[in-house]
Structures are given as C-alpha cells and as structure tokens.
CSV table of C-alpha atoms in Angstrom, one decimal:
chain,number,residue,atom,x,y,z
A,1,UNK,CA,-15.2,-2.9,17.9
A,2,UNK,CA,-14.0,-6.5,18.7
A,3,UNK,CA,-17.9,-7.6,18.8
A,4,UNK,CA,-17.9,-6.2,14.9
A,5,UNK,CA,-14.9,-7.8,14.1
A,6,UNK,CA,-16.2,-11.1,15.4
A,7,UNK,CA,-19.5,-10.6,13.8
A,8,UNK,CA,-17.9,-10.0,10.3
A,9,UNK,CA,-15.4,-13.2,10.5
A,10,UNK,CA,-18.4,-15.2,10.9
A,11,UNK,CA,-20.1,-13.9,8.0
A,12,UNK,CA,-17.8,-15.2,5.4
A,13,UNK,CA,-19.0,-18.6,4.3
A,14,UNK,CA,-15.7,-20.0,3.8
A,15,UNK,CA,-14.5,-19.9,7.5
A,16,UNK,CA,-10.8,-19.1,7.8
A,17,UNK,CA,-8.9,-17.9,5.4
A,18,UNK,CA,-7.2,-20.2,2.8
A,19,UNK,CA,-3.7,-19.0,2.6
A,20,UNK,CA,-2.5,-18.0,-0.8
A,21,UNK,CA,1.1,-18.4,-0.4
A,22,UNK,CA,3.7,-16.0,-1.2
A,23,UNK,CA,6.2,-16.7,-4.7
A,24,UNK,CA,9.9,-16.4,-4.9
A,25,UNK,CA,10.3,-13.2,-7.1
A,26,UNK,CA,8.9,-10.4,-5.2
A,27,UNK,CA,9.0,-6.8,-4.8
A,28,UNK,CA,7.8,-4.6,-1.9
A,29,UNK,CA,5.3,-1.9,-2.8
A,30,UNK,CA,5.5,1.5,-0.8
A,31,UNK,CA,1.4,3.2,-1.1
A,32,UNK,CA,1.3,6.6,-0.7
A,33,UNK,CA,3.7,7.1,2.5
A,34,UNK,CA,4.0,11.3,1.1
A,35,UNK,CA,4.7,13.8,2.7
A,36,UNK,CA,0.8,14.9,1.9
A,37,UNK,CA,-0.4,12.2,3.6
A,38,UNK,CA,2.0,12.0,6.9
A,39,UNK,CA,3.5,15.5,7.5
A,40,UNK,CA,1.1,17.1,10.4
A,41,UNK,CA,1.8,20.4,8.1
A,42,UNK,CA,-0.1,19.1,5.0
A,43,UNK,CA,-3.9,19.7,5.1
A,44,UNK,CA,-4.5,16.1,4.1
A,45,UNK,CA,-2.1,14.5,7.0
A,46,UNK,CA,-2.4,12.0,9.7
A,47,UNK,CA,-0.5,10.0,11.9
A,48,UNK,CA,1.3,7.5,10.7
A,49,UNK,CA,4.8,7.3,13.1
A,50,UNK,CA,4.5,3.2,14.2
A,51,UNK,CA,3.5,2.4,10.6
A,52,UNK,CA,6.3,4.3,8.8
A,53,UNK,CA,9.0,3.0,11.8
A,54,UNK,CA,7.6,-0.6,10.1
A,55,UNK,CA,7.8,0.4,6.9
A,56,UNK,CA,11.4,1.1,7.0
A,57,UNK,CA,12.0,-1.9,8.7
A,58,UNK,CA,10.2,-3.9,5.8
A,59,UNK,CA,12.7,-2.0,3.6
A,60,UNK,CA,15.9,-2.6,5.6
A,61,UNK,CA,14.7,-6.2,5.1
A,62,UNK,CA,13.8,-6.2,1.5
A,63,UNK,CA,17.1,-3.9,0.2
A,64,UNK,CA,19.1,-6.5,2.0
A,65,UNK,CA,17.4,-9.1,0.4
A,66,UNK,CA,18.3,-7.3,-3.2
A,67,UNK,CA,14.6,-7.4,-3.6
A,68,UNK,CA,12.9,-4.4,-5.6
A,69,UNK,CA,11.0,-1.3,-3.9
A,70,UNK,CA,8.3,0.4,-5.5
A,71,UNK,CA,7.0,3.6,-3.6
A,72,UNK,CA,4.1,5.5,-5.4
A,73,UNK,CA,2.9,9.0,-5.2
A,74,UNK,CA,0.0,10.9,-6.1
A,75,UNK,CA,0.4,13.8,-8.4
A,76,UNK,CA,-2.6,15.7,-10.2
A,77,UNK,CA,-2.5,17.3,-12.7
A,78,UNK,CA,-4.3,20.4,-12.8
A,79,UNK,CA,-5.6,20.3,-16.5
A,80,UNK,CA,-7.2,16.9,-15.7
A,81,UNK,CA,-8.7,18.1,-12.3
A,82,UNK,CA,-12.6,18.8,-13.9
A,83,UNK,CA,-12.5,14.8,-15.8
A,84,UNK,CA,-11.0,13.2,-12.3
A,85,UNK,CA,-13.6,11.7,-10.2
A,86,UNK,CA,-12.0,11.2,-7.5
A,87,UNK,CA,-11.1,14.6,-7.4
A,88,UNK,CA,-14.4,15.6,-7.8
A,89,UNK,CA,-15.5,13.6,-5.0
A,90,UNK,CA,-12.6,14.7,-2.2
A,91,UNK,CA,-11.7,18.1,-3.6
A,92,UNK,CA,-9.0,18.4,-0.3
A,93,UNK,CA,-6.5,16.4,-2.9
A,94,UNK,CA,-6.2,19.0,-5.1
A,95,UNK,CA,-3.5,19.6,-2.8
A,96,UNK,CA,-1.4,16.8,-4.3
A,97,UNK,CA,-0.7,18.9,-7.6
A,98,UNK,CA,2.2,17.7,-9.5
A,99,UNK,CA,5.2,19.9,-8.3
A,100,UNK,CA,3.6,20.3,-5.1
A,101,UNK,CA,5.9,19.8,-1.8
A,102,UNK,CA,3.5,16.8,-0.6
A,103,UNK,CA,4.2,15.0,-3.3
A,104,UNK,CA,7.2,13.8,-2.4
A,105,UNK,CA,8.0,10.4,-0.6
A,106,UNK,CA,8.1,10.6,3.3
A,107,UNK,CA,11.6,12.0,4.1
A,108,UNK,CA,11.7,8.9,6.8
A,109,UNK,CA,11.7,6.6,3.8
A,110,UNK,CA,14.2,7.7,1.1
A,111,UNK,CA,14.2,6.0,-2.1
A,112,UNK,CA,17.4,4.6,-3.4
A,113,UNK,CA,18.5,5.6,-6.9
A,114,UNK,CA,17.5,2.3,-8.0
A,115,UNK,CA,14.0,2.3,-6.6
A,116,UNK,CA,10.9,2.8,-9.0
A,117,UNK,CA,8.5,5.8,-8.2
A,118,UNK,CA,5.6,5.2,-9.4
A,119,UNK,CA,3.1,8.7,-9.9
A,120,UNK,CA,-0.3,8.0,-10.0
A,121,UNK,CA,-3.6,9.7,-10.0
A,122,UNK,CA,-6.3,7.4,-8.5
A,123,UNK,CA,-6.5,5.1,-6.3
A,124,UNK,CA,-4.6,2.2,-7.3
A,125,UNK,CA,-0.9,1.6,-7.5
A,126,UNK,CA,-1.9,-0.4,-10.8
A,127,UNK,CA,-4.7,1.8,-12.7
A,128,UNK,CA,-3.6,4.1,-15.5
A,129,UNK,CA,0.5,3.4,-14.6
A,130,UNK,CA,2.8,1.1,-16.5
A,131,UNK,CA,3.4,-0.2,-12.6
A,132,UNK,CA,2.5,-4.4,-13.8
A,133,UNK,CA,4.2,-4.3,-16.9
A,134,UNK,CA,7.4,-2.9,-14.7
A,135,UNK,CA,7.4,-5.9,-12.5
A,136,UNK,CA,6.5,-8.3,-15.2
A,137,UNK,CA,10.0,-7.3,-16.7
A,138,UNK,CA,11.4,-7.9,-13.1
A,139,UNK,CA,10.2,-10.9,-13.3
A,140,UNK,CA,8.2,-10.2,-9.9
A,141,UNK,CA,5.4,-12.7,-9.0
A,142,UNK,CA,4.2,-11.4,-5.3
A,143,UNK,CA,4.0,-7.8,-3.6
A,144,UNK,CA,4.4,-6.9,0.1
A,145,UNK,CA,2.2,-3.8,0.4
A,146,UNK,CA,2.8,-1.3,3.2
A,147,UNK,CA,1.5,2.5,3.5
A,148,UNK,CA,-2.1,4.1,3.7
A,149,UNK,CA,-4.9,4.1,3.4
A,150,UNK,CA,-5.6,0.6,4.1
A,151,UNK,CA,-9.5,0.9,3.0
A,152,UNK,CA,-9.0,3.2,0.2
A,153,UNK,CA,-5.4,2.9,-1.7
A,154,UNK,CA,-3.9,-0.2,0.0
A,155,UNK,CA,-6.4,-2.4,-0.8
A,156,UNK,CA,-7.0,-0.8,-4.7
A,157,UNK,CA,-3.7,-2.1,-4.7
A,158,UNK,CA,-4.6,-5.0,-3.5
A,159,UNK,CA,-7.3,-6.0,-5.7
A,160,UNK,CA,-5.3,-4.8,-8.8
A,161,UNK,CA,-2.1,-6.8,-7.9
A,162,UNK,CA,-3.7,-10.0,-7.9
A,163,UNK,CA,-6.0,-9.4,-11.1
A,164,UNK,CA,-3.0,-8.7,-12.7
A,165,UNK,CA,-1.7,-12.0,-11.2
A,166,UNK,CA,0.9,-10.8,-8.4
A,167,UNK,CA,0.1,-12.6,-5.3
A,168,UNK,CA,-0.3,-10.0,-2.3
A,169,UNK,CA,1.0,-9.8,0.8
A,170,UNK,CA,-0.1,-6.7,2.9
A,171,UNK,CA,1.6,-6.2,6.2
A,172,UNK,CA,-0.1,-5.4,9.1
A,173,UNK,CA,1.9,-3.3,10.8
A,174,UNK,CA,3.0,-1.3,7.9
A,175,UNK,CA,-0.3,-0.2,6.7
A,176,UNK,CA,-2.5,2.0,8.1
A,177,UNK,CA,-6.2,3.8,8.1
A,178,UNK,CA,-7.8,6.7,9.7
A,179,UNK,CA,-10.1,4.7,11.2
A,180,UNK,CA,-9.4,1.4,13.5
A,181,UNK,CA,-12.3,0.0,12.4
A,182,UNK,CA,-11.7,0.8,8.4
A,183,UNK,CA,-7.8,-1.0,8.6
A,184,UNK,CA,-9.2,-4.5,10.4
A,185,UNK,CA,-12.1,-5.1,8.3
A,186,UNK,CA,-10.3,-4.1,5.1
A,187,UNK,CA,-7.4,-6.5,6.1
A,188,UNK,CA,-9.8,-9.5,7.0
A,189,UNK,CA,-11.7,-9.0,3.6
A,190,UNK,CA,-8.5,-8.8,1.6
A,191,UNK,CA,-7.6,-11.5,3.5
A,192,UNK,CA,-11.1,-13.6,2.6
A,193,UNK,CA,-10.8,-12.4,-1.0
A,194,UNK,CA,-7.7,-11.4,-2.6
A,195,UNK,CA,-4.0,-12.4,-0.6
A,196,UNK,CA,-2.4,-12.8,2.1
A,197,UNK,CA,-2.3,-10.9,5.4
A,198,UNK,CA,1.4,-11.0,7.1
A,199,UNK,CA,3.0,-9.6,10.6
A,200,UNK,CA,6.0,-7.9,9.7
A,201,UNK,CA,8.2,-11.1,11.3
A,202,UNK,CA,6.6,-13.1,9.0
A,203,UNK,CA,7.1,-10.7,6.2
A,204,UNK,CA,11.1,-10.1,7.5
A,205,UNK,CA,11.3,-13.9,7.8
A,206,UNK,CA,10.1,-14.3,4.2
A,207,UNK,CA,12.1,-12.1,2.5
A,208,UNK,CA,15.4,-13.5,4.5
A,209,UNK,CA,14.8,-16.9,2.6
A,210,UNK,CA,15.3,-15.1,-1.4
A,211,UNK,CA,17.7,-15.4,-2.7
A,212,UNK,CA,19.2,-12.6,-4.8
C-alpha cells in the first residue's frame, strides 16, 4: 500500500499540495457517525472506535470554542426508495428508513440542543438539504469534517463545501473508510483538489485561536 500511495503523490502535476487555509467563522461537520453505520448490531456497521474517540475530542474542542456542530444522518424515505439511485445501487441502506433505530447519531456523540441535525438522503451533507444556506446565516466560512465514509460521504461533503464556497478542513483522524487504501487516497486527492487535510492537533490548535 505505501508503494501506491507513493505512486499516486507523484502523479499529480502540481507536486505538494498548496494549502488552502482555514477562515475565522467555522463550524465542524459531523458525517454520518449513526448508529447504522457504527453499532456492530446494525447490518450496515463497521468499526469506527479511534475515529469516534477523535471525533468527540474535535467536539470538546469546537463546543469550547462556541463554534457550531452540524452532525447529519441518513433517513430514507420509503415512498422515494424506487426514484433513489443510490438506493438502487446499495439496497443494504434501506435499512436507514426514517424512524429506524440506526438513524440516530452515535450515542458516543450526543448532540447538544443547540446543535443542527442535518437528515439527508444521498451522499452529501450539502445535496438536496438547506445545510449551506444554514451556515451562510451563521455566517460560517470553513468546515472541519469528521465521520465516514471518507471515499464516499466525507469527501461528497467535501466537494460540495467548497463549491458552495466553505473552505474544508477534513481531519484525519476523525474520518474513516472501510478500506485503508480508500481513506489515504481520498484524503490526498481532497487534499490535491478541494481543501485542506488537518491532524486533529492542528485542528484543536485551530479552533483554540476563535474567538467566540
């Protein structure tokens, strides 16, 4: 795996990555930590302990900071099932049905009255929610992404986030993919092509410099 992921750095013309630089207005963006996607019960889980132990440090961090947290969810609904695509391609999310016990944020990570919830159907935090006009009336101008997949969610998220023009910062640590392989060349491509990728210290020591 390290001989791929020296092979693929080389292949971006542009060498390193050019920083993109984080704003002073941002928000922290919780992808799909539900209990559909981490609860060994749920027929769509994995294992996502060290990233979710991260995660709630990010949040420590970012509540202290009086910065805003957005987790999102996925929740189907069943009338729709037939038009959605990506239903149609993995049928195993039919699981995520709106009312559904998986559809809940990950009981390690407990939203605070005050949070946003975000319910989506697809992949991106951003597509067919009200998600950017939310933060534009925040006044938000980055996102620190955390939560899974990194290859499939996390980095729709991505993409959307800075279209919409909300520079992104994913941290490492707090995101997470079935595959090794999938998370480091997702991160080094969003890295190449759309944000920023941050440790969590650089993250923490970020978000200890806004002020509130």
């Amino acid at each position: 795996m390290d001989r791929m992921i020296a092979e693929l750095r080389q292949s971006y013309p542009c060498g390193e990555a050019r920083p993109l630089g984080l704003g002073r207005r941002p928000a922290v963006i919780v992808v799909d930590f539900i209990e559909g996607f981490t609860n060994p019960e749920s027929p769509l889980g994995g294992s996502w302990d060290r990233e979710i132990e991260h995660t709630a440090s990010l949040l420590a961090g970012a509540r202290e900071a009086g910065v805003p947290v957005v987790y999102t969810t996925v929740e189907l609904r069943s009338a729709d099932l037939e038009r959605n695509l990506l239903y149609l391609k993995t049928p195993r999310i039919g699981a995520l049905l709106e009312g559904s016990r998986w559809t809940g944020v990950d009981h390690r990570l407990p939203p605070r009255d005050d949070d946003v919830i975000v319910s989506k159907q697809h992949g991106s935090a951003f597509f067919g929610t009200a998600l950017a006009s939310q933060l534009q009336v925040m006044g938000v101008d980055t996102v620190l992404l955390a939560g899974c997949v990194t290859s499939g969610c996390v980095r729709a998220s991505a993409v959307d986030a800075a279209q919409a023009g909300f520079r992104p910062g994913v941290v490492r640590e707090a995101v997470g993919d079935r595959s090794p392989l999938a998370n480091e060349t997702n991160l080094i491509d969003i890295e190449q092509r759309y944000g920023d990728v941050l440790s969590l210290e650089q993250a923490l020591a970020y978000l200890s410099t806004i002020d509130r």
